[in-house]
Amino acid sequence: MVDCDVHQDWATDAEFTKYLPKHYWDRGVTTPGQPGWNNPVAESGISRNDSLPEDGGPAGSDRDLLGEHLFEDFGVNYAVLTGPGANNAFGWHPNLHYGTAGVEAYNDWLIEEWLDRDERFLGSLSVVPADPEHAVEEIERVGDHDQMVQVILPGSYENPYGHKRYWPIYEAAENAGLPIATHVSSSSRGTSWAPATGAGIPLSYIEKHAVVPMPLVGNLASVVLEGVFVEFPDLQWLFVEGRFTWLPDMMWQLDKNWKGLGNQVPWLERQPSEYIRENCWFSTQPVPEPENPEHLTQMLDMVHAEETLVYASDYPHWDNDNPKAMLNGVDEDVRRKIFGENAREIYGL
Amino acid sequence: MVDCDVHQDWATDAEFTKYLPKHYWDRGVTTPGQPGWNNPVAESGISRNDSLPEDGGPAGSDRDLLGEHLFEDFGVNYAVLTGPGANNAFGWHPNLHYGTAGVEAYNDWLIEEWLDRDERFLGSLSVVPADPEHAVEEIERVGDHDQMVQVILPGSYENPYGHKRYWPIYEAAENAGLPIATHVSSSSRGTSWAPATGAGIPLSYIEKHAVVPMPLVGNLASVVLEGVFVEFPDLQWLFVEGRFTWLPDMMWQLDKNWKGLGNQVPWLERQPSEYIRENCWFSTQPVPEPENPEHLTQMLDMVHAEETLVYASDYPHWDNDNPKAMLNGVDEDVRRKIFGENAREIYGL
């Protein structure tokens, strides 16, 4: 007999890694089942080495260690938890039955294991964009927890977020007094589009990391132009981990397009940038570090930083931003708004 | 007998249009065969009304009318022809046999009907990115025409342009002394990714128009990081009709990523922004018009305009930029470079 299909495997990553060129040895293995464009980065994946708990759990899974880094080292008072990759993974899981069960479990776990144990932890309520009916029920079920401060959506999902299919979620969020947050991410499973950019699948992690905000850019244009903030004027929307230095490009072009093509969106009552300044927020991470420090000041002015930016560390990722080492030299009033006042207003703290 | 599938049609667009709400009446009809997200815009499509020839041909098809607008009204001395939509349509046609025959025909038509009739017309040599072998032959066949000044690629194509599959095209272009140009576009036929952005298919023309540069952003990251300009140091690359105000975001982030993740791209000899400043160019159209004119000056400084920008009108599109009505107040040395000196250097005029 000949068996024409048998799946062998290596016992440990190390057994295989030594067959790769040496400069890959300290980066872990991209096993065939993983999306190849996201690895290899480093042995600790995309996390700070010192964020890995000693007992071997993943980065961010030890409350005490996380608290030590954020509350003590960084001096943070409240930490908005956006979850592991698995958070968004439930949100965009193509199996709606498992996806909705997954977000319910995630929200329960979040409340029991994190929010109820420390009032400095604030939660992001996970939903499945493809099932707005379930999302509304989930917002009603757990959205009134004092520390549940926002509804989180995957970075992109099938249709852009201006699409009416999602509006019941926005209505429920507005009614519950919860902002919407979209965090950069991509499913690679057909429930979101080509990772990050219309140019195709990036060839390396460094390439993907550079273009990762693009779905947020597209979704910003979509929610503003489709009139989400006309229908839900009190809804606040956060764009997380997607930079903000592309914002002048979009604000200027959206306003220019509105002058020439405004008849396509007759429901808009003001120019697009006004909705952005009133309803949209952008997290600072990764913070820009231009060679010429004046360019940073100019950029903050272009994006109206005092009314559009909120601080985020992106802990425990390798490129997390320490609040003590960023935006130095920026006007103190603007710094206070970015590092706390804006978020306190958005989240009603 | 019952025939269960018979395709009826309307005799004229007007016959159908009157069934639509009134505000669509002057915009032409998006017939079912057209991609819905690109229309309806206006009766003249996306072109200036006065660019439509009196004899009924499409905008840009009458050399005399085009010349009157560009050479007389705008005061342009040389016009780099980037072709109708059909230009890129051959480049990304999924049928490689028809696609390669199409670009050969296009290049022959371009030479006979335009370049050989007026030396102020400069040509963009069309190729099929999926068939580099044919592309190289085509560059060798017609690339030495005095007025053929660049090789043009679709705005995006299957893999990002850093991918090695395309490198034979770059080698041939460098050998022929021709820059590469990529012009914003999307095939909607599977040979390029979701129009414009990883957020999904834009819901309207105004939305699509706002995010249309995104594939260029992704391709810029790709060609720089994959080392195209290390292998082909003399190759110049133009990004056309994709704005430039997103460039600070990319230059700063690419340099930052290179510091942290440079071991992924060990072939780079300098930080990414240096390759951009040395090998990449961006057309001005659509020119930014920020409310605060100082922001424009600051933006030009951030992107090192004198070594990265070239003027383009985007004629005959509705939002074409008249050189007499843009970048006023900008330093005269910078203006001279943008409006002519840079292009003369790139194209060897």
XYZ file of C-alpha atoms in Angstrom, chain B:
349
model
C -43.548 27.681 -24.028
C -42.084 29.840 -21.283
C -38.640 31.390 -21.867
C -37.256 32.014 -18.371
C -34.384 34.366 -19.261
C -34.727 37.261 -21.725
C -32.628 40.466 -21.408
C -34.599 43.604 -22.191
C -32.908 47.044 -22.258
C -33.818 50.740 -22.417
C -33.362 52.525 -25.743
C -31.659 55.599 -24.281
C -30.364 56.557 -20.847
C -33.040 59.243 -20.660
C -35.809 56.675 -20.941
C -34.572 55.099 -17.715
C -33.279 58.163 -15.888
C -36.726 59.722 -15.500
C -37.658 56.870 -13.178
C -34.833 57.922 -10.815
C -35.248 60.774 -8.287
C -34.806 64.176 -9.931
C -31.382 65.008 -8.495
C -29.911 62.110 -10.495
C -31.299 63.334 -13.819
C -28.283 65.399 -14.867
C -25.727 62.758 -13.946
C -26.151 60.131 -16.636
C -27.008 56.548 -15.824
C -24.938 53.949 -14.072
C -25.872 51.050 -16.288
C -25.890 47.678 -14.600
C -22.641 46.641 -16.257
C -20.673 49.502 -14.686
C -19.105 49.354 -11.249
C -21.688 51.089 -9.072
C -19.266 52.835 -6.736
C -17.843 55.014 -9.476
C -21.051 56.697 -10.563
C -23.203 58.611 -11.009
C -21.171 61.788 -10.998
C -22.286 64.111 -13.774
C -23.513 63.859 -17.337
C -19.970 64.431 -18.552
C -18.698 61.636 -16.320
C -15.620 62.736 -14.381
C -14.513 65.241 -17.029
C -14.742 69.015 -17.454
C -17.838 69.849 -19.484
C -15.794 72.024 -21.860
C -13.366 69.173 -22.558
C -16.000 67.223 -24.520
C -15.333 67.673 -28.275
C -18.219 69.113 -30.275
C -18.216 66.123 -32.614
C -19.192 63.877 -29.706
C -15.928 62.040 -28.968
C -14.798 61.479 -25.386
C -12.928 64.081 -23.321
C -9.254 64.262 -24.280
C -9.770 62.758 -27.739
C -9.465 66.009 -29.719
C -5.804 67.036 -29.963
C -6.622 70.614 -30.925
C -9.064 71.181 -28.075
C -6.706 69.520 -25.573
C -3.824 71.640 -26.876
C -5.891 74.818 -26.634
C -6.642 74.147 -22.971
C -3.174 72.991 -21.960
C -0.706 74.852 -24.184
C -2.668 78.095 -24.459
C -4.858 78.474 -21.365
C -2.569 76.725 -18.864
C 0.723 77.735 -20.510
C 2.081 74.174 -20.396
C 5.110 73.458 -22.629
C 5.161 69.659 -22.467
C 2.235 67.352 -21.670
C 2.960 63.849 -20.360
C 0.100 61.724 -21.690
C -1.053 59.067 -19.237
C -3.903 57.790 -21.380
C -7.587 57.116 -20.910
C -8.895 54.545 -18.441
C -8.371 52.094 -21.285
C -4.593 52.474 -20.944
C -4.501 50.812 -17.569
C -7.371 48.552 -18.573
C -5.050 46.738 -20.985
C -2.311 46.629 -18.343
C -4.468 44.715 -15.894
C -6.681 42.811 -18.273
C -7.042 39.291 -16.845
C -6.734 37.833 -20.366
C -2.957 38.057 -20.883
C -3.237 37.366 -24.627
C -5.591 40.274 -25.170
C -3.812 42.411 -22.566
C -0.413 42.157 -24.257
C -1.954 42.703 -27.718
C -3.793 45.670 -26.195
C -0.727 47.427 -24.799
C 1.168 46.923 -28.091
C -1.723 48.496 -29.965
C -1.963 51.265 -27.388
C 1.729 52.121 -27.642
C 1.578 52.126 -31.473
C -1.533 54.328 -31.447
C 0.104 56.667 -28.934
C 3.172 57.117 -31.147
C 1.317 57.508 -34.454
C -1.653 59.586 -33.358
C -0.039 61.768 -30.676
C 3.754 61.752 -30.296
C 4.589 61.919 -34.003
C 2.121 64.773 -34.528
C 3.354 67.220 -31.899
C 6.694 67.183 -30.092
C 5.069 68.717 -27.019
C 3.313 65.419 -26.346
C 5.318 62.950 -24.243
C 4.267 59.322 -23.908
C 3.784 56.708 -21.179
C 4.668 53.221 -22.377
C 2.010 50.738 -21.298
C 2.873 47.205 -20.133
C 1.155 44.212 -18.521
C 2.677 43.734 -15.032
C 1.702 40.047 -15.043
C 3.907 39.382 -18.070
C 7.327 40.921 -17.327
C 8.898 39.041 -20.243
C 6.533 40.759 -22.669
C 6.948 44.064 -20.830
C 10.710 43.934 -21.334
C 10.242 43.228 -25.060
C 7.806 46.119 -25.306
C 10.225 48.518 -23.585
C 12.918 47.390 -26.044
C 10.515 47.703 -28.989
C 9.221 51.255 -28.459
C 11.112 52.633 -25.421
C 13.713 54.383 -27.556
C 11.206 56.747 -29.169
C 12.442 60.240 -28.286
C 9.105 61.295 -26.807
C 8.395 58.066 -24.877
C 9.440 59.249 -21.435
C 8.209 56.655 -18.916
C 6.789 53.175 -18.368
C 3.337 53.283 -16.765
C 1.906 50.633 -14.430
C -1.637 50.347 -13.065
C -2.105 51.922 -9.620
C -2.101 48.475 -8.053
C -1.699 44.929 -9.320
C -2.081 41.605 -7.462
C 1.163 41.823 -5.449
C 2.613 45.115 -4.200
C 5.204 46.539 -6.570
C 8.151 45.618 -4.334
C 7.579 41.974 -5.323
C 10.420 40.401 -7.298
C 8.102 39.220 -10.058
C 8.112 42.771 -11.442
C 11.851 43.444 -11.208
C 12.671 42.553 -14.838
C 10.440 45.492 -15.823
C 12.419 47.821 -13.555
C 15.713 46.557 -14.927
C 14.589 47.185 -18.497
C 13.248 50.630 -17.607
C 16.484 51.615 -15.872
C 18.508 50.363 -18.835
C 16.332 52.395 -21.198
C 16.654 55.465 -18.983
C 12.898 55.519 -18.401
C 11.237 56.227 -15.042
C 8.324 54.100 -13.824
C 4.989 55.838 -13.244
C 2.071 54.414 -11.266
C -1.225 56.188 -11.657
C -4.130 55.762 -9.228
C -6.595 53.217 -10.535
C -8.238 49.947 -9.686
C -9.290 47.174 -11.997
C -12.305 45.812 -10.093
C -11.603 42.648 -12.058
C -9.495 40.635 -9.652
C -6.118 41.780 -11.006
C -6.018 44.508 -8.363
C -7.354 44.644 -4.822
C -10.475 46.193 -3.378
C -10.724 49.675 -4.824
C -8.440 52.018 -2.995
C -8.561 50.827 0.613
C -8.508 47.879 2.997
C -11.793 49.151 4.471
C -13.786 47.604 1.602
C -15.440 48.930 -1.532
C -16.276 52.634 -1.117
C -20.000 53.377 -1.262
C -19.870 56.495 -3.450
C -17.645 58.335 -5.883
C -16.902 61.072 -3.352
C -15.799 58.426 -0.825
C -13.717 56.565 -3.397
C -12.122 59.795 -4.594
C -11.031 60.633 -1.037
C -9.255 57.309 -0.484
C -7.987 56.732 -4.018
C -4.269 57.278 -3.168
C -4.125 54.337 -0.755
C -2.776 51.760 -3.249
C 0.021 54.215 -4.083
C 0.781 54.535 -0.365
C 1.036 50.757 -0.095
C 3.186 50.494 -3.197
C 5.527 53.243 -2.027
C 6.184 51.305 1.195
C 6.672 48.131 -0.792
C 9.156 49.334 -3.421
C 11.244 51.201 -0.854
C 11.330 48.403 1.742
C 11.919 45.573 -0.740
C 15.012 47.382 -1.971
C 14.002 48.270 -5.534
C 16.171 51.406 -5.336
C 19.123 49.506 -3.897
C 19.080 47.182 -6.905
C 18.203 49.951 -9.388
C 19.736 53.130 -7.947
C 19.142 55.177 -11.097
C 15.473 54.263 -11.406
C 13.059 57.149 -10.817
C 9.469 56.388 -9.764
C 6.470 58.711 -10.132
C 3.263 58.388 -8.109
C 0.569 60.131 -10.122
C -2.807 61.655 -9.169
C -2.482 60.326 -5.629
C -1.861 63.547 -3.680
C 1.268 64.041 -1.544
C -0.105 65.249 1.788
C 0.056 61.722 3.241
C 3.788 61.660 2.621
C 4.947 63.014 6.018
C 2.988 60.197 7.660
C 4.760 57.579 5.560
C 8.247 59.099 5.611
C 8.215 59.463 9.378
C 6.744 56.032 10.058
C 8.983 54.221 7.574
C 12.065 55.788 9.165
C 10.793 54.923 12.638
C 10.036 51.336 11.613
C 13.452 51.033 10.034
C 15.053 51.873 13.382
C 13.038 49.165 15.159
C 12.598 46.554 12.442
C 15.495 47.236 10.092
C 16.719 43.662 10.517
C 13.799 42.598 8.317
C 15.221 44.599 5.411
C 19.002 44.290 5.836
C 19.550 45.235 2.201
C 18.603 48.882 2.833
C 21.708 51.046 3.089
C 19.990 54.230 4.206
C 16.777 55.141 6.008
C 13.678 54.746 3.814
C 12.934 58.465 3.465
C 16.283 58.959 1.726
C 15.250 56.586 -1.069
C 11.966 58.453 -1.320
C 13.748 61.790 -1.635
C 16.234 60.439 -4.150
C 14.160 58.111 -6.331
C 10.466 58.967 -5.854
C 8.273 61.750 -7.180
C 4.689 62.742 -6.534
C 2.389 64.705 -8.806
C 0.682 67.696 -7.235
C -2.851 66.965 -8.378
C -5.236 67.277 -6.604
C -3.402 70.163 -4.979
C -4.140 70.646 -1.258
C -6.128 73.697 -0.247
C -5.998 73.922 3.561
C -7.982 76.697 5.219
C -4.812 78.000 6.825
C -2.364 78.877 4.008
C 0.586 78.494 6.401
C -0.226 74.792 6.603
C 0.454 74.482 2.883
C 3.896 76.044 3.259
C 4.638 73.774 6.228
C 3.423 70.723 4.313
C 5.683 71.542 1.343
C 8.601 71.767 3.759
C 7.695 68.433 5.417
C 7.712 66.592 2.080
C 10.846 68.363 0.780
C 8.754 69.620 -2.134
C 11.718 70.890 -4.120
C 12.987 67.327 -4.503
C 9.758 65.280 -4.515
C 6.975 67.128 -6.383
C 6.072 67.614 -10.040
C 3.145 69.556 -11.447
C 0.264 67.669 -13.073
C -3.055 69.079 -14.253
C -4.972 65.787 -14.487
C -6.707 67.275 -17.538
C -9.530 66.704 -18.543
C -10.867 65.557 -15.167
C -13.353 67.808 -13.415
C -10.907 68.664 -10.630
C -7.965 69.467 -12.911
C -5.475 71.973 -11.510
C -4.818 75.196 -13.417
C -1.165 76.104 -12.767
C -2.107 79.766 -12.564
C -4.452 79.144 -9.638
C -2.350 76.961 -7.337
C 0.632 77.138 -4.977
C 0.496 80.913 -5.069
C 2.624 82.489 -2.377
C 5.041 79.561 -2.457
C 8.751 80.322 -2.709
C 9.682 81.021 -6.351
C 12.599 78.545 -6.411
C 10.317 75.776 -5.166
C 7.616 76.731 -7.681
C 10.092 76.574 -10.569
C 11.178 73.103 -9.536
C 7.617 71.837 -9.143
C 6.277 73.357 -12.358
C 9.121 72.337 -14.642
C 12.703 71.868 -13.497
C 12.083 68.584 -11.652
C 10.201 67.013 -14.566
C 12.830 68.211 -17.046
C 15.465 66.447 -14.941
C 13.445 63.230 -14.493
C 12.507 62.983 -18.163
C 15.798 64.319 -19.509
C 14.127 67.102 -21.494
